[in-house]
Each structure stands twice: as C-alpha cells, then as structure tokens.
Amino acid sequence: MRPVTREIWLGDVARAATTLGVTDVVGWERVAALLGLGPGTEPTPLAEPPADGTTPPPPAPATGRTGPSDEGDPRPYVEPPDAARPRRGDEEPTLLVPVGHRPPRRTGWAVDPLPAPRSTPTAEDGTPPHPPLLAPRSTAAVLHAALARVTSEGDLDVERAADHLARGLPLAEIPRRPLPTLRYGVQILADISASMEPFARDVEDVIDQVRSLVGVAGTRVLRFSDCPSRGVGAGPRGTWRPYQPPQHGTRVLLLSGLGKVGPVFDPHRGTEREWREILLRIRQHGCDTVALVPLPERLWPAWWQSRMRVVAWDRGTTVGRVVGGLR
C-alpha cells in the first residue's frame, strides 16, 4: 500500500468505510487506523472479500468498548452511529446557571481628570443664547443717539438771550438749547435677503429696541430684499408695493449691508446705482437716512457718508463714536 501523502479528514474515513461495506465499530476503527487517524499502532489488516461475492461475517466486537477508556486499550475510540445515540427529545435540557459579575478594576491615572464641562444655557425653546452685535448695556443709548432729531425745543438758552439783550438786539424768538427728540417717528427698512440671513436675530432685536424707544405708534417697519427700490412691505412678499418715502422729518433707519455683505457673485445684490437712487428720493422728501451696517469702517465705500449717516453694527460701537460720526 502506498503511504498517505495528503491530509486525512473524517470524510475520507467515511468514504473508505462506505466503499468497503464496513458496518461495525471495529471495522470503522481499522479504517481510521489505516488512514493514519489511529493512536499509532498497527491495525489488523482487513480480510479480503470472498471470491464468490458473499459478505463475510463481521468479527465479534470487543467486550466493554462502548466509550473511551483509560485502562490501556490501544484501540482508538470511535463514536457510535447516529442510530445508537439518544434522540434530541430524550435528552434532559441543560439549564443555564447565572454566574457572578465582577466589575472591572479601576485604573489609577497618573494625573487628575479634567473638570466636567459646564452646561451651556439655553432659552426655553432650546435655542442657544444669542450674543447681539451691539453691546446690550448701550444698545438703547446708541440707537437714541443715531435716530434722534435735534430741535431747538430744550431749556431756555440764558447765555444767548443775555448776549442779545446786551447788544441791544430785540428777541424775535426765545432762544432755547438744542434737544434731541424721537417724536417725529422712525421708518425702519429691514433687509431680509440671503446676505442678511446671518443677522436675522440682530435685525429683530434692533426693531424691538426702536419700538421701545420711539413707541409702537411712531415706528413703521417695512421689509425688503437686497434693495427697497424692488418693493417693500410689512407682510408677505406677495403684498409688497413700490417704496414711498415717509413724511417730512421722519428718520429712516436702514438695516442692511447695502450690497456689500454676502457672497461676492450673488446676482441679486443691490447695485450702487440702485442705492444712490433710493437715497436721493429719501433726501428729496426731507428725511435723513441712518444706516446700521454689519461691516467694518475700513470696508465702507467713500460715497456712503456723502449720502447718509452710517453706523457700524458692531460690539465696539459706542455713543461717543455715533455722535462724532453724525456731526
């Protein structure tokens, strides 16, 4: 017989035993030993089948070989056929017994852990806090200084009256000190275009502040997109109408980037020509325009300050800077 040169599997044993017609346990053991799966002892060679084709009687099985033994039996133990095994239904179910759980051992770190992060305060609706562009403590004062109209309705100017009388000049009218007032009302033009979307909450904050200063009756809010000349309105865009300046003496507050904020290649941005025309119309009606622009002063075009009063919409804006810039 040629030596076995490849790896032997249990399938090889089953195929060889089936081919030889082995039906007993001893025959299976000998086939396994011949294929190299035995304990290393030489198995008894199988008897040659008779020439007449009859099946020889099987050899008597060894007594007591129903399982593995440690008594020195050199023959390998082979599992009995499936017919000799107990059925699944006859087996007793094995119950799983819970075992004890040990928590993992804590690791001793060389340094102290970082403190837990502080929870970020949120509003009642879950939105994060909103830091406004203008300083909250000075917002009212900044808006009052930017929107107030200076009139000669203050207290009596004693120095001017005494000077006139000392020169022997008649007092045609009682001289009074200048007084800034908001009684003429304010018209707010709020830009709701895509370029001003990051400042939407700031726009609403300024509108609320102006209403608290001037009053609801003296404040009119009109919204537009990119430029007021394209239509304004207090409601949905379908109700917008061509812009009409307010009555004489009313302040016009522009909350917009004036075409200088947002994407550079935005085809809907208001052009310089459109803004010049709308500002000229407002001036012709006897109204002054104040623009609150979220843009640093170094980026302002030169023509802005010749057409209107511009205030930087920034945390560093103070009342002194507003008064100095409006003179």
CSV table of C-alpha atoms in Angstrom, one decimal:
chain,number,residue,atom,x,y,z
A,1,MET,CA,0.0,0.0,0.0
A,2,ARG,CA,1.3,3.5,-0.9
A,3,PRO,CA,1.9,5.8,2.0
A,4,VAL,CA,-0.7,8.6,2.5
A,5,THR,CA,0.9,11.8,1.4
A,6,ARG,CA,-2.1,14.2,1.9
A,7,GLU,CA,-4.0,15.4,4.9
A,8,ILE,CA,-6.7,13.0,6.0
A,9,TRP,CA,-10.2,14.1,7.2
A,10,LEU,CA,-13.1,12.3,8.8
A,11,GLY,CA,-14.8,12.5,5.4
A,12,ASP,CA,-12.1,10.3,4.0
A,13,VAL,CA,-12.7,7.7,6.7
A,14,ALA,CA,-16.5,7.7,6.0
A,15,ARG,CA,-15.9,7.4,2.2
A,16,ALA,CA,-13.5,4.5,2.7
A,17,ALA,CA,-15.7,2.6,5.1
A,18,THR,CA,-18.7,3.0,2.9
A,19,THR,CA,-16.8,1.7,-0.1
A,20,LEU,CA,-15.6,-1.4,1.8
A,21,GLY,CA,-19.0,-2.0,3.3
A,22,VAL,CA,-18.0,-1.7,6.9
A,23,THR,CA,-21.0,-1.8,9.3
A,24,ASP,CA,-19.4,-2.4,12.7
A,25,VAL,CA,-17.4,-0.3,15.1
A,26,VAL,CA,-14.3,-2.4,14.9
A,27,GLY,CA,-14.2,-2.0,11.1
A,28,TRP,CA,-14.6,1.7,11.4
A,29,GLU,CA,-11.6,1.7,13.9
A,30,ARG,CA,-9.4,-0.2,11.4
A,31,VAL,CA,-10.3,2.0,8.5
A,32,ALA,CA,-9.4,5.1,10.6
A,33,ALA,CA,-6.1,3.5,11.7
A,34,LEU,CA,-5.2,2.6,8.1
A,35,LEU,CA,-5.7,6.2,7.1
A,36,GLY,CA,-3.5,7.5,9.8
A,37,LEU,CA,-6.1,8.6,12.3
A,38,GLY,CA,-5.3,5.9,14.9
A,39,PRO,CA,-3.2,6.1,18.1
A,40,GLY,CA,0.0,4.9,16.2
A,41,THR,CA,-0.3,1.1,16.5
A,42,GLU,CA,-0.5,-1.1,13.5
A,43,PRO,CA,-4.2,-2.1,13.0
A,44,THR,CA,-5.2,-5.6,12.0
A,45,PRO,CA,-5.5,-5.7,8.2
A,46,LEU,CA,-8.9,-6.2,6.7
A,47,ALA,CA,-9.7,-9.6,5.4
A,48,GLU,CA,-10.0,-10.0,1.6
A,49,PRO,CA,-13.6,-10.4,0.5
A,50,PRO,CA,-14.5,-13.9,-0.8
A,51,ALA,CA,-14.3,-14.6,-4.5
A,52,ASP,CA,-17.9,-15.7,-4.7
A,53,GLY,CA,-19.1,-12.1,-3.7
A,54,THR,CA,-20.7,-13.1,-0.4
A,55,THR,CA,-20.2,-10.8,2.6
A,56,PRO,CA,-18.0,-12.3,5.3
A,57,PRO,CA,-19.5,-12.4,8.8
A,58,PRO,CA,-18.4,-9.4,10.9
A,59,PRO,CA,-15.9,-10.0,13.6
A,60,ALA,CA,-17.1,-10.1,17.2
A,61,PRO,CA,-16.9,-6.7,18.8
A,62,ALA,CA,-14.7,-6.2,21.8
A,63,THR,CA,-16.4,-6.5,25.1
A,64,GLY,CA,-16.9,-3.3,27.0
A,65,ARG,CA,-15.8,-0.9,24.2
A,66,THR,CA,-18.7,1.4,24.4
A,67,GLY,CA,-16.7,4.5,25.2
A,68,PRO,CA,-13.2,5.8,25.7
A,69,SER,CA,-11.2,4.0,28.4
A,70,ASP,CA,-8.1,4.8,30.3
A,71,GLU,CA,-7.2,1.1,31.0
A,72,GLY,CA,-4.5,0.9,28.4
A,73,ASP,CA,-6.6,-0.2,25.4
A,74,PRO,CA,-4.6,0.8,22.3
A,75,ARG,CA,-7.5,0.9,20.0
A,76,PRO,CA,-9.0,4.3,19.2
A,77,TYR,CA,-12.4,5.1,20.3
A,78,VAL,CA,-14.9,5.8,17.5
A,79,GLU,CA,-18.3,7.4,18.2
A,80,PRO,CA,-21.2,5.0,17.6
A,81,PRO,CA,-23.6,5.6,14.7
A,82,ASP,CA,-26.4,8.1,14.9
A,83,ALA,CA,-28.9,5.3,15.5
A,84,ALA,CA,-27.2,4.3,18.8
A,85,ARG,CA,-27.2,7.9,20.1
A,86,PRO,CA,-30.1,9.2,22.2
A,87,ARG,CA,-32.6,11.4,20.4
A,88,ARG,CA,-32.9,15.1,21.0
A,89,GLY,CA,-36.3,14.8,22.6
A,90,ASP,CA,-35.0,12.2,25.1
A,91,GLU,CA,-32.2,14.4,26.4
A,92,GLU,CA,-32.6,16.4,29.5
A,93,PRO,CA,-32.4,20.2,28.8
A,94,THR,CA,-29.4,21.9,30.3
A,95,LEU,CA,-30.3,24.8,32.5
A,96,LEU,CA,-28.0,27.9,32.3
A,97,VAL,CA,-26.9,29.0,35.7
A,98,PRO,CA,-26.1,32.7,36.1
A,99,VAL,CA,-22.6,33.4,37.2
A,100,GLY,CA,-21.4,36.3,39.4
A,101,HIS,CA,-20.3,39.5,37.8
A,102,ARG,CA,-17.2,41.3,38.8
A,103,PRO,CA,-16.9,45.0,37.9
A,104,PRO,CA,-13.7,45.9,36.1
A,105,ARG,CA,-10.9,47.1,38.3
A,106,ARG,CA,-10.5,50.9,38.3
A,107,THR,CA,-7.3,52.2,36.7
A,108,GLY,CA,-5.3,54.6,38.6
A,109,TRP,CA,-4.4,57.5,36.4
A,110,ALA,CA,-1.2,59.5,36.8
A,111,VAL,CA,-3.0,62.9,36.6
A,112,ASP,CA,-6.3,64.2,37.7
A,113,PRO,CA,-9.1,64.2,35.2
A,114,LEU,CA,-10.4,67.4,33.6
A,115,PRO,CA,-13.4,69.0,35.2
A,116,ALA,CA,-16.8,68.3,33.7
A,117,PRO,CA,-17.9,70.8,31.0
A,118,ARG,CA,-20.3,73.4,32.1
A,119,SER,CA,-23.8,73.2,30.6
A,120,THR,CA,-24.5,75.9,28.0
A,121,PRO,CA,-27.5,77.9,29.0
A,122,THR,CA,-30.3,77.7,26.5
A,123,ALA,CA,-33.6,79.5,26.0
A,124,GLU,CA,-37.0,78.0,26.9
A,125,ASP,CA,-37.4,76.7,23.4
A,126,GLY,CA,-33.9,75.1,23.4
A,127,THR,CA,-32.2,77.6,21.2
A,128,PRO,CA,-28.6,78.6,22.2
A,129,PRO,CA,-28.0,82.1,23.6
A,130,HIS,CA,-27.7,84.9,21.1
A,131,PRO,CA,-24.9,87.5,21.6
A,132,PRO,CA,-26.2,90.7,19.9
A,133,LEU,CA,-23.9,92.7,17.7
A,134,LEU,CA,-24.4,95.9,19.8
A,135,ALA,CA,-23.5,95.8,23.4
A,136,PRO,CA,-26.7,95.1,25.4
A,137,ARG,CA,-26.0,97.8,28.0
A,138,SER,CA,-25.5,100.6,25.4
A,139,THR,CA,-27.9,99.5,22.6
A,140,ALA,CA,-30.7,101.9,23.7
A,141,ALA,CA,-28.3,104.8,24.0
A,142,VAL,CA,-26.6,104.1,20.7
A,143,LEU,CA,-29.9,103.9,18.8
A,144,HIS,CA,-31.2,107.0,20.5
A,145,ALA,CA,-28.1,109.0,19.5
A,146,ALA,CA,-28.3,107.7,15.9
A,147,LEU,CA,-32.1,108.3,15.4
A,148,ALA,CA,-32.8,111.4,17.4
A,149,ARG,CA,-33.5,114.6,15.5
A,150,VAL,CA,-32.0,117.7,17.1
A,151,THR,CA,-34.5,120.5,17.6
A,152,SER,CA,-34.4,123.9,19.4
A,153,GLU,CA,-37.0,122.8,21.9
A,154,GLY,CA,-34.9,122.5,25.0
A,155,ASP,CA,-34.5,124.7,28.0
A,156,LEU,CA,-34.0,128.5,27.7
A,157,ASP,CA,-30.6,129.4,26.5
A,158,VAL,CA,-29.8,132.1,29.0
A,159,GLU,CA,-26.4,132.9,27.5
A,160,ARG,CA,-27.7,133.7,24.0
A,161,ALA,CA,-30.6,135.7,25.4
A,162,ALA,CA,-28.3,137.8,27.6
A,163,ASP,CA,-25.9,138.4,24.7
A,164,HIS,CA,-28.8,139.7,22.5
A,165,LEU,CA,-30.0,142.0,25.2
A,166,ALA,CA,-26.5,143.3,26.0
A,167,ARG,CA,-26.1,144.3,22.3
A,168,GLY,CA,-29.5,146.0,22.3
A,169,LEU,CA,-30.9,143.5,19.9
A,170,PRO,CA,-34.6,142.5,20.1
A,171,LEU,CA,-35.5,138.9,20.9
A,172,ALA,CA,-37.5,137.9,17.9
A,173,GLU,CA,-37.9,134.4,19.4
A,174,ILE,CA,-36.9,132.9,22.7
A,175,PRO,CA,-33.5,131.1,22.3
A,176,ARG,CA,-33.6,127.6,23.5
A,177,ARG,CA,-31.0,124.9,23.8
A,178,PRO,CA,-30.9,122.0,21.3
A,179,LEU,CA,-32.8,118.9,22.3
A,180,PRO,CA,-32.6,115.5,20.6
A,181,THR,CA,-36.1,114.0,20.1
A,182,LEU,CA,-37.7,111.0,18.6
A,183,ARG,CA,-41.2,112.4,18.4
A,184,TYR,CA,-41.1,112.6,14.6
A,185,GLY,CA,-41.1,108.9,14.3
A,186,VAL,CA,-38.8,106.3,12.6
A,187,GLN,CA,-39.3,104.3,9.5
A,188,ILE,CA,-37.3,101.0,9.6
A,189,LEU,CA,-36.3,99.4,6.3
A,190,ALA,CA,-35.2,95.8,7.2
A,191,ASP,CA,-33.3,93.7,4.7
A,192,ILE,CA,-34.4,90.1,4.7
A,193,SER,CA,-32.2,88.9,1.7
A,194,ALA,CA,-29.9,85.9,1.9
A,195,SER,CA,-26.9,88.2,2.6
A,196,MET,CA,-28.5,89.3,5.8
A,197,GLU,CA,-29.7,85.9,6.9
A,198,PRO,CA,-26.9,85.5,9.5
A,199,PHE,CA,-28.0,88.7,11.2
A,200,ALA,CA,-31.8,88.0,11.2
A,201,ARG,CA,-31.9,87.8,15.0
A,202,ASP,CA,-30.0,91.1,15.3
A,203,VAL,CA,-32.4,92.8,13.0
A,204,GLU,CA,-35.4,91.7,15.1
A,205,ASP,CA,-33.6,92.8,18.3
A,206,VAL,CA,-33.0,96.3,16.8
A,207,ILE,CA,-36.6,96.5,15.7
A,208,ASP,CA,-37.8,95.7,19.3
A,209,GLN,CA,-35.4,98.3,20.8
A,210,VAL,CA,-36.6,101.0,18.4
A,211,ARG,CA,-40.2,100.3,19.2
A,212,SER,CA,-39.4,100.6,22.9
A,213,LEU,CA,-37.7,103.9,22.4
A,214,VAL,CA,-40.0,105.6,19.9
A,215,GLY,CA,-43.2,103.7,20.6
A,216,VAL,CA,-45.2,101.3,18.5
A,217,ALA,CA,-47.3,104.1,17.0
A,218,GLY,CA,-44.2,106.1,15.9
A,219,THR,CA,-42.4,103.1,14.4
A,220,ARG,CA,-43.2,101.7,11.0
A,221,VAL,CA,-41.4,98.6,9.8
A,222,LEU,CA,-41.0,97.7,6.1
A,223,ARG,CA,-39.1,94.8,4.8
A,224,PHE,CA,-37.3,94.4,1.5
A,225,SER,CA,-34.9,92.1,-0.3
A,226,ASP,CA,-31.5,93.5,-1.5
A,227,CYS,CA,-32.8,97.0,-2.2
A,228,PRO,CA,-36.0,98.9,-1.3
A,229,SER,CA,-36.5,100.1,-4.9
A,230,ARG,CA,-37.5,96.5,-5.8
A,231,GLY,CA,-40.5,96.6,-3.4
A,232,VAL,CA,-41.3,96.8,0.3
A,233,GLY,CA,-44.0,95.7,2.6
A,234,ALA,CA,-44.9,94.8,6.2
A,235,GLY,CA,-46.3,91.3,5.3
A,236,PRO,CA,-45.6,88.5,2.8
A,237,ARG,CA,-43.8,89.3,-0.4
A,238,GLY,CA,-46.9,89.0,-2.4
A,239,THR,CA,-48.2,92.1,-0.7
A,240,TRP,CA,-45.1,94.3,-1.3
A,241,ARG,CA,-45.5,97.5,-3.1
A,242,PRO,CA,-43.1,100.2,-4.6
A,243,TYR,CA,-41.3,102.1,-1.9
A,244,GLN,CA,-42.7,105.5,-0.9
A,245,PRO,CA,-40.5,107.7,1.5
A,246,PRO,CA,-42.2,108.8,4.8
A,247,GLN,CA,-43.4,112.2,5.6
A,248,HIS,CA,-41.1,115.2,6.1
A,249,GLY,CA,-38.8,115.0,9.2
A,250,THR,CA,-39.1,111.2,9.8
A,251,ARG,CA,-35.9,109.3,10.3
A,252,VAL,CA,-35.3,106.4,8.0
A,253,LEU,CA,-33.3,103.5,9.6
A,254,LEU,CA,-31.7,101.1,7.1
A,255,LEU,CA,-30.8,97.6,8.5
A,256,SER,CA,-28.9,96.2,5.6
A,257,GLY,CA,-25.4,95.5,4.1
A,258,LEU,CA,-26.1,98.0,1.3
A,259,GLY,CA,-24.9,95.5,-1.3
A,260,LYS,CA,-21.5,94.9,0.4
A,261,VAL,CA,-22.4,92.0,2.6
A,262,GLY,CA,-22.8,88.4,1.5
A,263,PRO,CA,-21.5,86.4,-1.5
A,264,VAL,CA,-19.5,88.4,-4.0
A,265,PHE,CA,-21.0,86.7,-7.0
A,266,ASP,CA,-24.6,86.9,-5.8
A,267,PRO,CA,-26.6,88.1,-8.9
A,268,HIS,CA,-29.4,89.6,-6.7
A,269,ARG,CA,-27.2,92.0,-4.7
A,270,GLY,CA,-28.3,95.6,-4.8
A,271,THR,CA,-26.1,97.7,-7.0
A,272,GLU,CA,-24.6,101.1,-6.2
A,273,ARG,CA,-26.9,102.8,-8.7
A,274,GLU,CA,-30.0,101.4,-7.1
A,275,TRP,CA,-28.9,102.6,-3.7
A,276,ARG,CA,-27.9,106.0,-4.9
A,277,GLU,CA,-31.4,106.5,-6.4
A,278,ILE,CA,-33.3,105.4,-3.4
A,279,LEU,CA,-31.2,107.5,-1.0
A,280,LEU,CA,-31.8,110.5,-3.3
A,281,ARG,CA,-35.5,110.0,-3.2
A,282,ILE,CA,-35.5,109.9,0.6
A,283,ARG,CA,-33.5,113.1,0.9
A,284,GLN,CA,-35.8,114.9,-1.6
A,285,HIS,CA,-38.7,114.2,0.8
A,286,GLY,CA,-36.9,116.0,3.6
A,287,CYS,CA,-35.9,112.8,5.5
A,288,ASP,CA,-32.5,111.8,6.8
A,289,THR,CA,-31.2,108.2,6.4
A,290,VAL,CA,-29.2,106.4,9.1
A,291,ALA,CA,-27.8,103.0,8.0
A,292,LEU,CA,-26.8,100.4,10.6
A,293,VAL,CA,-24.3,98.2,8.6
A,294,PRO,CA,-22.6,95.0,9.9
A,295,LEU,CA,-19.4,95.9,8.1
A,296,PRO,CA,-16.1,97.4,9.4
A,297,GLU,CA,-15.5,101.0,8.7
A,298,ARG,CA,-12.4,100.2,6.6
A,299,LEU,CA,-14.6,98.5,4.0
A,300,TRP,CA,-17.1,101.3,3.6
A,301,PRO,CA,-17.2,102.9,0.1
A,302,ALA,CA,-16.4,106.6,0.0
A,303,TRP,CA,-19.8,107.7,-1.3
A,304,TRP,CA,-21.7,106.2,1.7
A,305,GLN,CA,-21.1,109.1,4.1
A,306,SER,CA,-21.9,111.7,1.5
A,307,ARG,CA,-25.4,110.2,1.0
A,308,MET,CA,-26.4,109.1,4.5
A,309,ARG,CA,-25.2,108.6,8.1
A,310,VAL,CA,-23.6,105.3,8.6
A,311,VAL,CA,-23.2,103.5,12.0
A,312,ALA,CA,-21.0,100.4,12.4
A,313,TRP,CA,-23.2,97.5,13.6
A,314,ASP,CA,-20.6,96.1,16.0
A,315,ARG,CA,-19.9,95.4,19.7
A,316,GLY,CA,-17.3,98.2,19.7
A,317,THR,CA,-19.8,100.9,18.7
A,318,THR,CA,-20.3,103.5,21.5
A,319,VAL,CA,-22.4,106.6,21.9
A,320,GLY,CA,-19.4,108.8,21.5
A,321,ARG,CA,-18.5,107.2,18.2
A,322,VAL,CA,-22.0,107.6,16.9
A,323,VAL,CA,-22.3,111.3,17.9
A,324,GLY,CA,-18.9,112.0,16.5
A,325,GLY,CA,-19.7,110.3,13.2
A,326,LEU,CA,-23.1,112.1,12.8
A,327,ARG,CA,-21.7,115.6,13.1
